[in-house]
Coordinates of C-alpha atoms in Angstrom, one line a residue:
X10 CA 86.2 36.9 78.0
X11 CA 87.8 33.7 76.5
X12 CA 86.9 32.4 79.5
X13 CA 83.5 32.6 80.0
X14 CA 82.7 31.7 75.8
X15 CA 84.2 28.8 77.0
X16 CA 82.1 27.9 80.0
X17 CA 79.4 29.0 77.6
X18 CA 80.9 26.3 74.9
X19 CA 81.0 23.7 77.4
X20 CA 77.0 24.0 78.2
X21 CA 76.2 24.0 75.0
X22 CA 77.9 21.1 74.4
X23 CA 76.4 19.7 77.2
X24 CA 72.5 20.7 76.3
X25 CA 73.6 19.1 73.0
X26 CA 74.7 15.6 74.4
X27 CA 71.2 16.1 76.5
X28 CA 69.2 16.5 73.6
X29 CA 70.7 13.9 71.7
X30 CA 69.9 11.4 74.9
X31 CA 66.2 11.9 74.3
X32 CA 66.1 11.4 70.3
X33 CA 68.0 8.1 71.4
X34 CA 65.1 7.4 74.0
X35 CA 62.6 8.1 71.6
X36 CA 63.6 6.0 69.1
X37 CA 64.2 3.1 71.0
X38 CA 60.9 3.9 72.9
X39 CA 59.1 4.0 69.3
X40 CA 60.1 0.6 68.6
X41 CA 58.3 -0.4 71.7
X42 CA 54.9 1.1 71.3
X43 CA 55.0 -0.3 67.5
X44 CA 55.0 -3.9 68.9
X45 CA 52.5 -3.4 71.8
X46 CA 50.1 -0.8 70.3
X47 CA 48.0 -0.7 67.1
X48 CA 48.6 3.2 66.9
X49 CA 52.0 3.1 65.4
X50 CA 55.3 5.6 66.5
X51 CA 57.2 5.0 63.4
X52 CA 55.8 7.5 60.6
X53 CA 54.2 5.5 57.4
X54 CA 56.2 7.4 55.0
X55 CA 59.3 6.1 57.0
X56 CA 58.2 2.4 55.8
X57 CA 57.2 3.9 52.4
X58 CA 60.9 5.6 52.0
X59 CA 62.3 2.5 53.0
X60 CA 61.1 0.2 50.9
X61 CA 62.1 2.5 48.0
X62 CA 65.6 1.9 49.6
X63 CA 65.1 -1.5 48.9
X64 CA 64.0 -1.3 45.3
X65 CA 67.1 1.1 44.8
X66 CA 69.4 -1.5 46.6
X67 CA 68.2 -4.0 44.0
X68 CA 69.1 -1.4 41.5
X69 CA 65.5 -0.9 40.6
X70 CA 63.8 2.8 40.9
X71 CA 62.7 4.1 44.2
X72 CA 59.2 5.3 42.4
X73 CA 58.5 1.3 41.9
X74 CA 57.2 1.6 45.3
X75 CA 53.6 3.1 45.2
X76 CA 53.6 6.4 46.7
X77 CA 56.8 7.2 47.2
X78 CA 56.7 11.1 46.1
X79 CA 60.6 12.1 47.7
X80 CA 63.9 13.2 45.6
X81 CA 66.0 9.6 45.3
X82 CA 68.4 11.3 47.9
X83 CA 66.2 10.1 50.4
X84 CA 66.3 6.6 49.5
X85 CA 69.7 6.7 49.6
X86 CA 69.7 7.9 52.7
X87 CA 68.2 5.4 54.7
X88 CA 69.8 2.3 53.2
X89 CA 71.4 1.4 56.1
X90 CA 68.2 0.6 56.9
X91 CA 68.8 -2.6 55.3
X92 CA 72.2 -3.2 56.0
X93 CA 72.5 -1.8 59.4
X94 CA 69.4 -1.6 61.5
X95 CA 65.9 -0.6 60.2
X96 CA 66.2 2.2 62.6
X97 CA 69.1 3.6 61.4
X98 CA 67.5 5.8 59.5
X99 CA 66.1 7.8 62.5
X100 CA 69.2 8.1 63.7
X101 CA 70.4 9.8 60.7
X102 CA 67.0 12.6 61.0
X103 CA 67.7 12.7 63.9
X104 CA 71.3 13.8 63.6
X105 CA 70.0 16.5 61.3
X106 CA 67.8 17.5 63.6
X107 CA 70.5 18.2 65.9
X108 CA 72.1 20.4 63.0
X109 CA 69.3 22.5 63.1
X110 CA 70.1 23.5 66.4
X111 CA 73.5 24.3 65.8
X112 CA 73.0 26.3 62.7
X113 CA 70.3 28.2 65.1
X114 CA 73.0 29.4 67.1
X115 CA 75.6 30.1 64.6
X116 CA 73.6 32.1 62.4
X117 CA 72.4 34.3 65.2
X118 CA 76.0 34.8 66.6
X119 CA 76.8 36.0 63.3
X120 CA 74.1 38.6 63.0
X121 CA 74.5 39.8 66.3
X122 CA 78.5 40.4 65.5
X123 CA 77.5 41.7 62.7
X124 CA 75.5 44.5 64.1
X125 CA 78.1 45.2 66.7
X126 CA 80.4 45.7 63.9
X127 CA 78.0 47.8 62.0
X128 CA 77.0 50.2 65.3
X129 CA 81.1 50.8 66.2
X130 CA 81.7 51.5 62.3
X131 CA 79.3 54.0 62.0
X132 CA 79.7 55.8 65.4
X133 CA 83.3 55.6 64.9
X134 CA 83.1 56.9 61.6
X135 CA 81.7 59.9 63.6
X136 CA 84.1 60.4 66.2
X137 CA 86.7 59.9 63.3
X138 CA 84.9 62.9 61.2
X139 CA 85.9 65.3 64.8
X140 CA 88.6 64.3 65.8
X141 CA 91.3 62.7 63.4
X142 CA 93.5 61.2 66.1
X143 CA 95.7 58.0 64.8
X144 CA 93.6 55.9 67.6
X145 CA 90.5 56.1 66.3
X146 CA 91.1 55.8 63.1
X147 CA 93.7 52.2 63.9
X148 CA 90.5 51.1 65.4
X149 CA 88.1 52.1 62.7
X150 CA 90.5 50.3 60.2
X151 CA 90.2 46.8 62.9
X152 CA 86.7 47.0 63.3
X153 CA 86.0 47.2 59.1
X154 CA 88.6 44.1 58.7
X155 CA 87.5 42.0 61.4
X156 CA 84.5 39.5 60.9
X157 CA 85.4 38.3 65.0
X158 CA 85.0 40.7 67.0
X159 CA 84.0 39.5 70.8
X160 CA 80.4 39.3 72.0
X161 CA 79.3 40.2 75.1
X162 CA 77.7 37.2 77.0
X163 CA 74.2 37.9 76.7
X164 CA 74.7 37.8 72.9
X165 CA 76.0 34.4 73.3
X166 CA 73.2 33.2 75.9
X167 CA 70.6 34.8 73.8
X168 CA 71.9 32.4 71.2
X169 CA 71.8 29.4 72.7
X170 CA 68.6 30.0 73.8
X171 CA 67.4 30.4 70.9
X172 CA 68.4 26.8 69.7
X173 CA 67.5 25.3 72.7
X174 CA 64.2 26.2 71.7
X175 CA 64.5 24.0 68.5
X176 CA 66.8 21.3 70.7
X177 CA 63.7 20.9 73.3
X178 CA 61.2 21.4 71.1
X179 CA 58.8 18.4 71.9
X180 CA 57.1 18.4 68.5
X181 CA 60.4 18.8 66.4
X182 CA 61.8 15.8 68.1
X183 CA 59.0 13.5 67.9
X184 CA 58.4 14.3 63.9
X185 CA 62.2 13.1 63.7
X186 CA 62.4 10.6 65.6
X187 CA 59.4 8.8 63.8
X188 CA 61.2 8.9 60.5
X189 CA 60.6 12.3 58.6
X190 CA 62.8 13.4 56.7
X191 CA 61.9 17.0 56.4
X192 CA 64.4 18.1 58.9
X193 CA 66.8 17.2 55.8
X194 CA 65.8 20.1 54.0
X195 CA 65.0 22.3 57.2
X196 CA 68.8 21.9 57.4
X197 CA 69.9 22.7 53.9
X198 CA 67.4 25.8 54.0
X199 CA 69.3 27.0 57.3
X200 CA 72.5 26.2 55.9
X201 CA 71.9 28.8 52.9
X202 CA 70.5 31.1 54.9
X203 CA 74.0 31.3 57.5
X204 CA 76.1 31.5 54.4
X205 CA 74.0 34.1 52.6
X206 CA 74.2 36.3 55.8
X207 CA 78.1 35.9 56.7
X208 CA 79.9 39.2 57.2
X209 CA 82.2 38.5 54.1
X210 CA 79.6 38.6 51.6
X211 CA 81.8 37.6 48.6
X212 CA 81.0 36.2 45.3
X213 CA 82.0 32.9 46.2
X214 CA 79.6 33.1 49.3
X215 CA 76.7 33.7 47.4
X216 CA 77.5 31.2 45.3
X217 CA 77.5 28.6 47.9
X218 CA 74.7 29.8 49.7
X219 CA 72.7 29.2 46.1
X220 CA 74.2 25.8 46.1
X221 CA 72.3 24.6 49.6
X222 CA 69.5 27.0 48.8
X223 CA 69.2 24.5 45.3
X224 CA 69.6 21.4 46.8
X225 CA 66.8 22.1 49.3
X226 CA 64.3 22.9 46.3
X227 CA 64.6 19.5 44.9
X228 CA 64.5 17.8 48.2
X229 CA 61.5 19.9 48.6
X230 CA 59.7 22.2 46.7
X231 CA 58.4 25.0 49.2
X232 CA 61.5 26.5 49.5
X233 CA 61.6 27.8 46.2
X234 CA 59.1 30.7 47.8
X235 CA 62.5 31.9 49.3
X236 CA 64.4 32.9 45.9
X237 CA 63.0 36.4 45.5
X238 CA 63.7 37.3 49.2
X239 CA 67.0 35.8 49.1
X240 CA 67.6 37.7 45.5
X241 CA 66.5 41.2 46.8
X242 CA 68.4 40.8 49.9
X243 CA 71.6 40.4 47.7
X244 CA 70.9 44.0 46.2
X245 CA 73.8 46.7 47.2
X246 CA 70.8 49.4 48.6
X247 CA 67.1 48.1 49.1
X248 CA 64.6 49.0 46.2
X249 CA 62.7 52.0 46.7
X250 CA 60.3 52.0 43.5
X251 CA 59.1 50.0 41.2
X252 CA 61.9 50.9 38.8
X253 CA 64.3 49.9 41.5
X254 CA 62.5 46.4 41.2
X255 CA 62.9 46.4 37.7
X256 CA 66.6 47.4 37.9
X257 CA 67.3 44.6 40.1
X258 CA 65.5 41.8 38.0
X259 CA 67.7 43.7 34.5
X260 CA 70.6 44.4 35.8
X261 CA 71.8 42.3 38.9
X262 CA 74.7 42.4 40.6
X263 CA 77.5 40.3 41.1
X264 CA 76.3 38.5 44.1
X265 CA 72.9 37.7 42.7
X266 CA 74.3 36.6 39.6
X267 CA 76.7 34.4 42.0
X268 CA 73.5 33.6 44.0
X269 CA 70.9 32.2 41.3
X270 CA 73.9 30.7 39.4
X271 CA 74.8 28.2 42.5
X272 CA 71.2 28.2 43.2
X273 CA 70.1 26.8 39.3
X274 CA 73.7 24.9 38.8
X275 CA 72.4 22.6 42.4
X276 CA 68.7 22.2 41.2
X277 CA 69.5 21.3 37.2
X278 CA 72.1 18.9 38.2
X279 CA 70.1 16.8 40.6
X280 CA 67.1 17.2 39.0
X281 CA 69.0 15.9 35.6
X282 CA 71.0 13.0 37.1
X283 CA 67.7 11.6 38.6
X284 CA 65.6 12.7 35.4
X285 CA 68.4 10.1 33.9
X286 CA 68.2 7.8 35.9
X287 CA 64.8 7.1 36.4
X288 CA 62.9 9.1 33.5
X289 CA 60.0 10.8 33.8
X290 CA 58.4 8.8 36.8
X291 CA 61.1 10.6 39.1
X292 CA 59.9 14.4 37.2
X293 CA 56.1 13.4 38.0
X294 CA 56.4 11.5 41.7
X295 CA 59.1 14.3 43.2
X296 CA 58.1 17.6 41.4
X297 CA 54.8 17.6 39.3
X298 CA 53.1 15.6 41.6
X299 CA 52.9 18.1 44.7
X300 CA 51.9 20.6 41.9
X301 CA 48.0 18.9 41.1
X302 CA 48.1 16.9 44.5
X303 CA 44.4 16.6 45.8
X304 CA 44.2 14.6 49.2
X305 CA 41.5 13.7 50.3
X306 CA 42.6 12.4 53.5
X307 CA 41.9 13.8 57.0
X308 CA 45.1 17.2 57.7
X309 CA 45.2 19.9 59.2
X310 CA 44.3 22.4 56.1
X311 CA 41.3 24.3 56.0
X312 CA 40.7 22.8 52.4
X313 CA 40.5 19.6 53.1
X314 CA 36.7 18.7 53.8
X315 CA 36.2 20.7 50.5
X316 CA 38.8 18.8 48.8
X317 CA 36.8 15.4 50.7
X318 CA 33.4 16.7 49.0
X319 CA 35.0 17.1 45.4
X320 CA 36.7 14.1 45.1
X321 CA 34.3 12.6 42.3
X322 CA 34.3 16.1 40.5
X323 CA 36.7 17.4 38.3
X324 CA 38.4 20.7 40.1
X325 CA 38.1 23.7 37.8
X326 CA 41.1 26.5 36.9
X327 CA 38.8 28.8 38.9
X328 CA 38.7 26.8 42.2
X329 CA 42.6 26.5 42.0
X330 CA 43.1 29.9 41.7
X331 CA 41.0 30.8 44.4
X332 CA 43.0 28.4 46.0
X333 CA 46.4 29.1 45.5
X334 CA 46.0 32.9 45.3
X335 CA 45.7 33.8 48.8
X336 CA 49.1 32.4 49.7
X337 CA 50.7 33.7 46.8
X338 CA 49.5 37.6 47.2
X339 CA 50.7 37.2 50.7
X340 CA 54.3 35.8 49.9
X341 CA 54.7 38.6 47.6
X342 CA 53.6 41.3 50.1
X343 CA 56.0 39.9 52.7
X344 CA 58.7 39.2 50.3
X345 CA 58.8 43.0 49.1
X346 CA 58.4 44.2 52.8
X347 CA 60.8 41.9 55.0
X348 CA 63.1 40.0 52.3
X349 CA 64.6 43.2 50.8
X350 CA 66.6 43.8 53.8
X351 CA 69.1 41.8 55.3
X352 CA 68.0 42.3 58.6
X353 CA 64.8 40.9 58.3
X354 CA 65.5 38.2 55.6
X355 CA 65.4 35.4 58.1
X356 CA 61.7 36.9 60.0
X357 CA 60.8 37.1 55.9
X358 CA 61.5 33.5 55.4
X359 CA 59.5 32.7 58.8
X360 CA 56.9 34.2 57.5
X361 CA 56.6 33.0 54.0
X362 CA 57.0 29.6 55.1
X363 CA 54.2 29.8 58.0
X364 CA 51.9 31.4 55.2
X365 CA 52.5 28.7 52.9
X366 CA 51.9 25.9 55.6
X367 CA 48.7 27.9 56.8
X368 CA 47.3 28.3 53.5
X369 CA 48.3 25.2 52.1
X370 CA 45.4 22.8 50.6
X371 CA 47.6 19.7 52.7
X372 CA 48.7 20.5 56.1
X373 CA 50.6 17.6 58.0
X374 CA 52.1 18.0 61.5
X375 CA 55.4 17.7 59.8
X376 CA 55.1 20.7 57.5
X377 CA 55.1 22.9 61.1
X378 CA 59.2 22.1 60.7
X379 CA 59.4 24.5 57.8
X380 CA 58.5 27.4 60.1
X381 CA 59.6 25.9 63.0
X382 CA 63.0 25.7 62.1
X383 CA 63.0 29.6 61.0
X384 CA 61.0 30.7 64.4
X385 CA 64.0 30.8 66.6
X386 CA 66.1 33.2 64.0
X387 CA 63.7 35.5 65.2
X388 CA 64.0 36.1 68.7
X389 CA 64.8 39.8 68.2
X390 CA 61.2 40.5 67.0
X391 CA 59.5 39.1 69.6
X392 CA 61.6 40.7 73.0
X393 CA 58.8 42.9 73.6
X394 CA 56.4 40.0 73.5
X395 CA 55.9 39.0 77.0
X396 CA 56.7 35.7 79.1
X397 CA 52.5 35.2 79.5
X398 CA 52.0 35.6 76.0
X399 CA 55.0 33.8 75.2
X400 CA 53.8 30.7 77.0
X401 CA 50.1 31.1 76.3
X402 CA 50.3 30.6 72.8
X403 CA 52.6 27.9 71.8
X404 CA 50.1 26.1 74.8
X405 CA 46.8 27.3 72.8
X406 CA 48.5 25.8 69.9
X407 CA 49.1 22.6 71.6
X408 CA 45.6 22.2 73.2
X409 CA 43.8 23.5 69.4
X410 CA 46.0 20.4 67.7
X411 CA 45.7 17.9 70.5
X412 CA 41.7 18.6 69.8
X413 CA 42.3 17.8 66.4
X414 CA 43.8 14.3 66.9
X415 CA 41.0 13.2 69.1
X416 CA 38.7 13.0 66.1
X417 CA 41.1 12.1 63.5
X418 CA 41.9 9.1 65.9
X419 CA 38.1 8.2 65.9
X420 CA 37.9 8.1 62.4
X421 CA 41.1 6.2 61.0
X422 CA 41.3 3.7 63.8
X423 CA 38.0 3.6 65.3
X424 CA 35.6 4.6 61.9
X425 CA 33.6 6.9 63.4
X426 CA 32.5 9.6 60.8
X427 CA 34.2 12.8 62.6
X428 CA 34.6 14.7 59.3
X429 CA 32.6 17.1 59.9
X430 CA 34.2 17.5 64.0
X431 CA 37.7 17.2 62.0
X432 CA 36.6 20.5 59.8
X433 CA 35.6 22.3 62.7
X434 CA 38.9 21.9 64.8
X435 CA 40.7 22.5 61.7
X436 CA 38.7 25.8 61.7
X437 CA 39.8 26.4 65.3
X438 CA 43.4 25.1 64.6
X439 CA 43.6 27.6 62.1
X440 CA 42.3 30.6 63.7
X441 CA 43.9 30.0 66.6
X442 CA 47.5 29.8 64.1
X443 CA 46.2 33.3 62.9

């Protein structure tokens, strides 16, 4: 056995080293199209963020530098940008991006050892209950205080797998390799998650858990549609009724007071460090902002053309609602049906943060991280899926997107008018994501 994990280290290892080869490639083949093509690699936000770095070098504020709407962590992050290599900073995405990966595979290791130990507990429990032989109970009393029990292979394949799907991912690299950052907090989101769902599940766990789960909600804000699912999935026994519910809000438990407190002790002291450094403009830019944003730029969302239309009118209360309510009725619905149970908690998360991409008024191909990131953590509910299907859709997806580009490219580098051709492919984009 020790054995083979080992071979199965080793190739991991080596699929790691592989995948970090081609973010290298990228970058340094990024570098080269920027000089020799007027459609630029290198994401504007990337030149936005870094320029912030500079203000914050000169001990100025980041939000001196017109739309930068980011936490100040990110400016911090790619200084070396100025003392290094301008690069540098896609080197640093990129190492989170490799994180990702890894966190992919430990998580799912740990659920799957975790039902093993689970399954012998409770049939042993049984055999225990007929026949009270010293054996069976020694082993009973091994399995309960052992959080390492050995997998069998397949586990450990099925795994790795699973990140490699993340590793490969042609769309995941690109997004980080041209300077977005939002594999940052795609990282801090996975790291709560594989703490939250540890076989320990002490206090102290929960606590930390809360921690990363904080931090990610001030790096950005769409993770806060976790908290309920991660707060329900702390409960000792899922709710049954609506007084259950109640119950749980009332009178939590120990490792959802653990839980919020680490989540609210990370989010108050960032947000008030920055809130005294750089005043209000930091509250508005980083938090308010993506509150009452209206973009009336050419994305992915279904909204947008409306948005387009409206620019020169003043939105109503109504129109937001109507808006906004959609995703929200939806979160709640899969909140109370997937993030109640620890099981499903990370197929909950998937699909809270695909409905709040899908049915967000700004859709950008780097919000598909927030989903994408979460979509391997759910291999078990798509075995019975099929290889046809399984290779059909992430290629409709592909071919729906790539016919999006072709008129946004028109527009923004050639002029066309294509608004109306943009609307209708984000139409089919979005059906098609249905």
């Amino acid at each position: 056995v020790r054995a083979r994990r080992s071979a199965a280290t080793m190739s991991f290892k080596r699929h790691l080293i592989m995948s970090t080869a081609v973010r290298i490639f990228l970058i340094y083949y990024g570098e080269v199209q920027d000089s020799l093509s007027d459609v630029q690699y290198t994401d504007v936000d990337y030149r936005v963020v870094t320029d912030a770095a500079n203000h914050v070098l000169s001990l100025g504020s980041p939000f001196k530098r017109h739309t930068f709407r980011y936490t100040p962590l990110l400016a911090y992050l790619v200084l070396p940008n100025l003392l290094i290599h301008p690069s540098f900073g896609k080197f640093i995405f990129s190492l989170f991006d490799i994180l990702i990966g890894v966190l992919i595979k430990w998580i799912l290791l740990n659920c799957y050892r975790s039902n093993k130990i689970s399954i012998e507990t409770k049939l042993l429990k049984l055999e225990t209950l007929n026949n009270r032989n010293k054996y069976l109970i020694k082993r009973k009393n091994e399995i309960l205080n052992s959080n390492n029990e050995a997998l069998p292979p397949k586990y450990i394949r099925m795994a790795e797998l699973s990140a490699y799907c993340w590793l490969y991912n042609p769309l995941t690299m690109i997004i980080a390799t041209r300077g977005n950052g939002d594999c940052v907090s795609c990282s801090l989101v996975l790291l709560s998650i594989y703490f939250f769902l540890k076989n320990d599940q002490t206090n102290m766990q929960h606590f930390i858990a809360g921690l990363f789960l904080g931090l990610s909600i001030h790096y950005r804000l769409y993770p806060v549609g976790f908290c309920l699912a991660f707060y329900l999935a702390s409960l000792d026994k899922p709710p049954a009724t609506w007084k259950d519910y109640l119950g749980a809000v009332l009178k939590p438990n120990s490792k959802q007071i653990a839980l919020v407190t680490g989540t609210v002790v990370a989010l108050f002291t960032t947000t008030a460090l920055f809130y005294w450094l750089y005043g209000y403009p930091f509250l508005y830019e980083s938090l308010l902002y993506h509150l009452v944003r209206k973009d009336t730029r050419h994305n992915f969302s279904l909204y947008f053309y409306l948005q387009y239309l409206s620019s020169t009118f003043e939105v109503t209360i109504i129109e937001k609602l109507l808006t906004f309510l959609p995703q929200l009725v939806l979160i709640l619905m899969l909140t109370v049906r997937y993030g109640q149970h620890r099981q499903t908690l990370a197929f909950g998360l998937f699909a809270i943060s695909f409905v709040m991409v899908t049915y967000n008024p700004v859709v950008t191909s780097q919000y598909f991280v927030w989903f994408l990131s979460l979509l391997p953590l759910c291999v078990k509910n798509f075995k019975n899926i099929g290889i046809r299907k399984a290779v059909f859709i992430p290629v409709m997806w592909f071919i729906s997107q790539g016919g999006w580009l072709l008129p946004a490219y028109l527009l923004e580098f050639k002029g066309w008018n294509t608004f109306e051709f943009i609307w209708i492919q984000s139409i089919v984009f979005s059906s098609l994501t249905y």
